[in-house]
C-alpha positions as a printed Julia matrix, in Angstrom:
316×3 Matrix{Float64}:
 -14.63  -37.28   -86.77
 -18.25  -37.17   -87.86
 -21.05  -38.09   -85.51
 -21.68  -41.84   -85.25
 -25.13  -43.29   -84.7
 -25.42  -45.52   -81.66
 -26.84  -48.39   -83.75
 -23.71  -48.53   -85.92
 -21.47  -48.21   -82.87
 -23.3   -51.05   -81.13
 -23.14  -53.2    -84.27
 -19.34  -53.1    -84.06
 -19.58  -54.81   -80.66
 -21.25  -57.74   -82.38
 -18.66  -58.05   -85.16
 -15.6   -57.7    -82.93
 -17.05  -60.18   -80.46
 -17.94  -62.73   -83.16
 -14.65  -62.52   -85.05
 -12.7   -63.22   -81.86
 -15.09  -65.98   -80.86
 -14.76  -67.83   -84.18
 -10.97  -67.62   -84.45
  -9.78  -67.91   -80.85
 -12.52  -68.79   -78.38
 -14.44  -71.46   -80.29
 -11.43  -73.81   -80.76
 -10.66  -73.44   -77.05
 -14.27  -74.18   -76.06
 -14.49  -77.23   -78.32
 -11.38  -78.63   -76.66
 -13.4   -78.79   -73.43
 -16.25  -80.59   -75.24
 -19.51  -80.51   -73.22
 -17.99  -78.34   -70.51
 -17.4   -75.7    -73.16
 -21.02  -74.58   -72.76
 -20.49  -73.82   -69.07
 -17.18  -72.09   -69.79
 -18.86  -69.97   -72.47
 -21.63  -68.96   -70.07
 -19.31  -68.11   -67.17
 -16.81  -66.43   -69.48
 -19.51  -64.18   -70.91
 -20.44  -63.1    -67.38
 -16.8   -62.4    -66.46
 -16.28  -60.6    -69.76
 -19.28  -58.39   -69.07
 -17.43  -56.89   -66.09
 -14.43  -56.13   -68.3
 -16.8   -54.54   -70.78
 -18.27  -52.41   -67.98
 -14.77  -50.97   -67.49
 -14.77  -49.81   -71.12
 -18.22  -48.28   -70.68
 -17.08  -46.51   -67.5
 -14.26  -44.9    -69.49
 -16.7   -43.96   -72.25
 -19.07  -42.4    -69.73
 -16.4   -40.41   -67.84
 -14.27  -39.34   -70.79
 -16.74  -37.7    -73.15
 -14.45  -35.56   -75.29
 -11.37  -37.56   -76.3
 -10.76  -40.93   -77.89
  -8.44  -43.33   -76.07
  -5.34  -42.25   -78.03
  -5.78  -38.55   -77.27
  -6.75  -39.29   -73.66
  -3.58  -41.31   -73.05
  -1.48  -38.57   -74.62
  -3.01  -35.91   -72.38
  -2.99  -38.06   -69.25
   0.7   -38.97   -69.36
   2.03  -36.06   -71.39
   3.57  -36.35   -74.81
   6.62  -38.65   -74.44
   5.14  -41.17   -72.0
   1.77  -41.05   -73.77
   3.52  -41.71   -77.08
   5.27  -44.75   -75.62
   2.02  -46.13   -74.18
   0.09  -45.61   -77.39
   2.89  -47.18   -79.43
   2.96  -50.14   -77.05
  -0.81  -50.58   -77.5
  -0.49  -50.47   -81.28
   1.69  -53.6    -81.27
  -0.97  -56.06   -79.98
  -3.58  -54.4    -82.21
  -1.4   -55.01   -85.26
  -0.65  -58.57   -84.18
  -4.36  -59.18   -83.63
  -5.22  -57.81   -87.09
  -2.53  -59.96   -88.76
  -3.78  -63.0    -86.87
  -7.33  -62.4    -88.08
  -6.07  -61.71   -91.61
  -4.13  -64.97   -91.66
  -7.19  -66.91   -90.52
  -9.41  -65.15   -93.05
  -7.06  -65.82   -95.97
  -6.59  -69.44   -94.94
 -10.35  -69.92   -94.62
 -11.08  -68.41   -98.04
  -8.42  -70.51   -99.73
  -9.34  -73.71   -97.86
 -13.08  -73.5    -98.45
 -13.53  -71.41  -101.61
 -10.4   -70.82  -103.71
  -8.26  -73.94  -103.37
  -6.68  -73.52  -106.8
  -6.02  -69.78  -106.51
  -2.49  -68.61  -105.58
  -2.54  -67.3   -102.02
  -0.8   -64.04  -102.93
  -3.77  -63.13  -105.18
  -6.15  -63.7   -102.28
  -3.94  -61.52  -100.08
  -3.97  -58.74  -102.7
  -7.75  -58.88  -102.99
  -8.42  -58.86   -99.25
  -5.71  -56.33   -98.37
  -6.97  -54.0   -101.1
 -10.48  -54.23   -99.65
  -9.21  -53.68   -96.11
  -7.04  -50.7    -97.04
  -9.96  -49.12   -98.89
 -12.18  -49.48   -95.81
  -9.36  -48.48   -93.46
  -8.91  -45.17   -95.27
 -12.47  -44.3    -94.32
 -13.51  -42.94   -90.93
 -15.2   -44.81   -88.09
 -18.58  -43.36   -89.04
 -18.36  -45.0    -92.47
 -17.56  -48.42   -91.1
 -20.24  -48.05   -88.42
 -22.91  -47.35   -91.05
 -21.78  -50.38   -93.03
 -21.77  -52.43   -89.84
 -25.43  -51.77   -89.2
 -26.38  -52.93   -92.7
 -24.24  -56.05   -92.38
 -25.71  -56.68   -88.94
 -29.18  -56.98   -90.46
 -27.84  -59.48   -92.99
 -26.04  -61.36   -90.24
 -29.21  -61.6    -88.13
 -31.09  -63.0    -91.14
 -28.38  -65.61   -91.74
 -28.31  -66.45   -88.03
 -32.0   -67.33   -87.91
 -31.75  -69.3    -91.15
 -29.04  -71.4    -89.49
 -31.02  -71.86   -86.27
 -34.22  -73.0    -87.99
 -32.29  -75.11   -90.48
 -30.47  -77.04   -87.75
 -33.28  -77.68   -85.26
 -33.98  -81.16   -86.61
 -30.29  -82.12   -86.38
 -29.84  -81.57   -82.63
 -28.63  -84.59   -80.67
 -28.46  -83.68   -76.97
 -26.45  -86.79   -76.12
 -23.57  -85.35   -78.15
 -22.66  -82.95   -75.32
 -22.46  -85.67   -72.68
 -20.67  -86.13   -70.36
 -20.57  -82.7    -68.75
 -18.86  -81.47   -65.57
 -15.83  -83.62   -66.34
 -13.44  -80.92   -65.16
 -12.89  -79.57   -61.66
 -14.22  -76.15   -60.67
 -10.76  -74.51   -60.69
 -10.14  -75.55   -64.28
 -13.59  -74.38   -65.33
 -13.09  -70.96   -63.71
  -9.61  -70.57   -65.19
 -10.89  -71.42   -68.67
 -13.85  -69.07   -68.21
 -11.52  -66.18   -67.35
  -9.4   -67.07   -70.37
 -12.51  -66.99   -72.56
 -13.52  -63.61   -71.1
 -10.1   -62.15   -71.88
 -10.06  -63.5    -75.43
 -13.48  -62.18   -76.36
 -13.61  -58.91   -74.45
 -10.15  -57.34   -74.75
 -10.55  -56.6    -78.52
 -13.61  -54.48   -77.65
 -10.98  -51.95   -76.52
 -11.02  -50.82   -80.17
 -14.39  -49.16   -79.56
 -12.73  -46.58   -77.32
 -11.5   -45.03   -80.54
 -14.77  -43.06   -80.39
 -15.59  -40.62   -77.59
 -19.08  -40.48   -76.12
 -19.81  -37.02   -77.5
 -19.27  -38.36   -81.03
 -22.08  -40.89   -80.6
 -25.67  -39.88   -81.2
 -28.29  -39.86   -79.91
 -26.79  -39.48   -76.45
 -29.77  -40.98   -74.66
 -29.26  -44.52   -73.28
 -25.91  -45.15   -75.03
 -24.56  -47.23   -72.15
 -27.79  -49.18   -71.78
 -27.95  -50.0    -75.49
 -24.33  -51.18   -75.7
 -24.83  -53.4    -72.64
 -27.88  -54.92   -74.28
 -25.94  -55.65   -77.49
 -23.17  -57.34   -75.48
 -25.69  -59.57   -73.69
 -27.58  -60.48   -76.87
 -24.33  -61.27   -78.7
 -23.17  -63.46   -75.78
 -26.44  -65.4    -75.9
 -26.22  -65.77   -79.69
 -22.68  -67.16   -79.47
 -23.69  -69.54   -76.67
 -26.49  -70.86   -78.88
 -24.06  -71.17   -81.78
 -21.69  -73.25   -79.64
 -24.64  -75.4    -78.53
 -25.49  -76.21   -82.14
 -21.87  -77.0    -83.04
 -21.62  -79.46   -80.15
 -25.05  -81.06   -80.45
 -25.22  -81.33   -84.24
 -21.64  -82.36   -85.01
 -20.74  -84.22   -81.81
 -17.6   -83.86   -79.7
 -15.96  -86.97   -81.17
 -16.0   -85.72   -84.77
 -15.05  -82.09   -84.2
 -11.32  -82.79   -84.15
 -11.27  -83.81   -87.84
 -12.55  -80.42   -89.04
 -10.39  -77.34   -89.5
 -13.44  -75.08   -89.52
 -16.28  -76.83   -87.65
 -18.52  -73.76   -87.94
 -18.33  -73.99   -91.73
 -19.06  -77.73   -91.78
 -21.95  -77.17   -89.4
 -23.62  -75.1    -92.11
 -23.64  -78.1    -94.44
 -26.34  -79.55   -92.17
 -28.69  -76.61   -92.69
 -31.94  -77.82   -94.23
 -34.93  -75.5    -94.69
 -38.3   -77.23   -95.21
 -36.55  -80.26   -96.62
 -35.68  -78.76   -99.99
 -33.39  -75.76   -99.45
 -30.04  -77.36   -98.77
 -26.31  -76.75   -99.27
 -26.46  -73.21   -97.95
 -23.05  -73.43   -96.27
 -21.14  -71.4    -98.86
 -23.72  -68.6    -98.71
 -24.18  -68.49   -94.94
 -20.44  -68.55   -94.29
 -20.22  -65.12   -95.94
 -21.33  -63.92   -92.5
 -18.02  -65.17   -91.09
 -16.03  -63.34   -93.78
 -17.9   -60.08   -93.1
 -17.16  -60.38   -89.37
 -13.46  -60.73   -89.98
 -13.15  -57.98   -92.58
 -14.95  -55.4    -90.43
 -12.87  -56.22   -87.36
  -9.55  -56.09   -89.25
 -10.59  -52.83   -90.92
 -11.33  -51.36   -87.51
  -7.8   -52.32   -86.38
  -6.43  -50.51   -89.44
  -8.53  -47.45   -88.64
  -7.15  -47.45   -85.09
  -3.6   -47.44   -86.49
  -4.54  -44.67   -88.92
  -5.96  -42.48   -86.13
  -2.81  -43.12   -84.08
  -0.57  -42.02   -86.97
  -2.67  -38.95   -87.78
  -2.68  -37.88   -84.14
   1.1   -37.82   -83.88
   1.52  -36.35   -87.35
  -0.77  -33.51   -86.24
   1.48  -32.86   -83.24
   4.83  -33.16   -85.04
   3.95  -32.05   -88.57
   0.8   -29.88   -88.4
   1.1   -28.63   -92.0
   1.27  -32.19   -93.33
  -1.7   -33.14   -91.17
  -3.76  -30.23   -92.49
  -2.89  -31.23   -96.05
  -3.97  -34.85   -95.43
  -7.23  -33.67   -93.86
  -7.99  -31.33   -96.74
  -7.37  -34.12   -99.26
  -9.61  -36.5    -97.32
 -12.31  -33.87   -97.08
 -12.14  -33.36  -100.85
 -12.53  -37.07  -101.5
 -15.41  -37.45   -99.06
 -17.27  -34.47  -100.44
């Protein structure tokens, strides 16, 4: 694996976090209406401690990715079983995201297009990206992160005039036990997929200085950005109307108005959501690819060397 710049590595935190938030966490938070803001805040704090566990592994295990480390730690047969067991939820997660992505594209963009054509288009894109290495997707992630930040601020400034604070009332409707349980659930949903980042060992990230500090900062900034995003969904759209929308985040964008004359930006700004999903699914595919190549290298070294030489030829 080639060296990966810390900015690209950190950018993947943002995309994994956001893709899980939009597909799993946001519907759960909206179900709690105004209390969803408190659950999001507490869940981000709880999730930060889970994330610290990943960073502790990254700091202590500098040489091997998570697949190789598991194989060495528990020897070949047990390590193989553990790695295979971990592949199952990663595949299920990728298929879940893919289903949501395809449904979103058809529902909002290509209503008259046969769904199998959309699947072919997206799967072809994902397989093309998945055949690349983590360094390739990390470089692309940094570029897309800059675009995403631009879109984010366009949304924020375009929705400021639409905020209605009374839309989040009443708050504190639920008891403290329910709030804590939902916060832990939110932390699990949003933070567990960040396990994919352990596909890269610390020594493959450069520059080495302040890697842990920078990744912590990205997690915190992303948590704040998603909290603000939830705030706008609740205050602009209102808790009583959210239930009629399949994709409230998309319909929120229809309210974006810049200087009173730049309107109807929803279709453009929602590209950000599609990018999030594609990068996260592609990373799942790369994880599966690394898993397969690792065990092919152990069982069929000649085949592995041939695959590597072909990949090297294509990349050069």
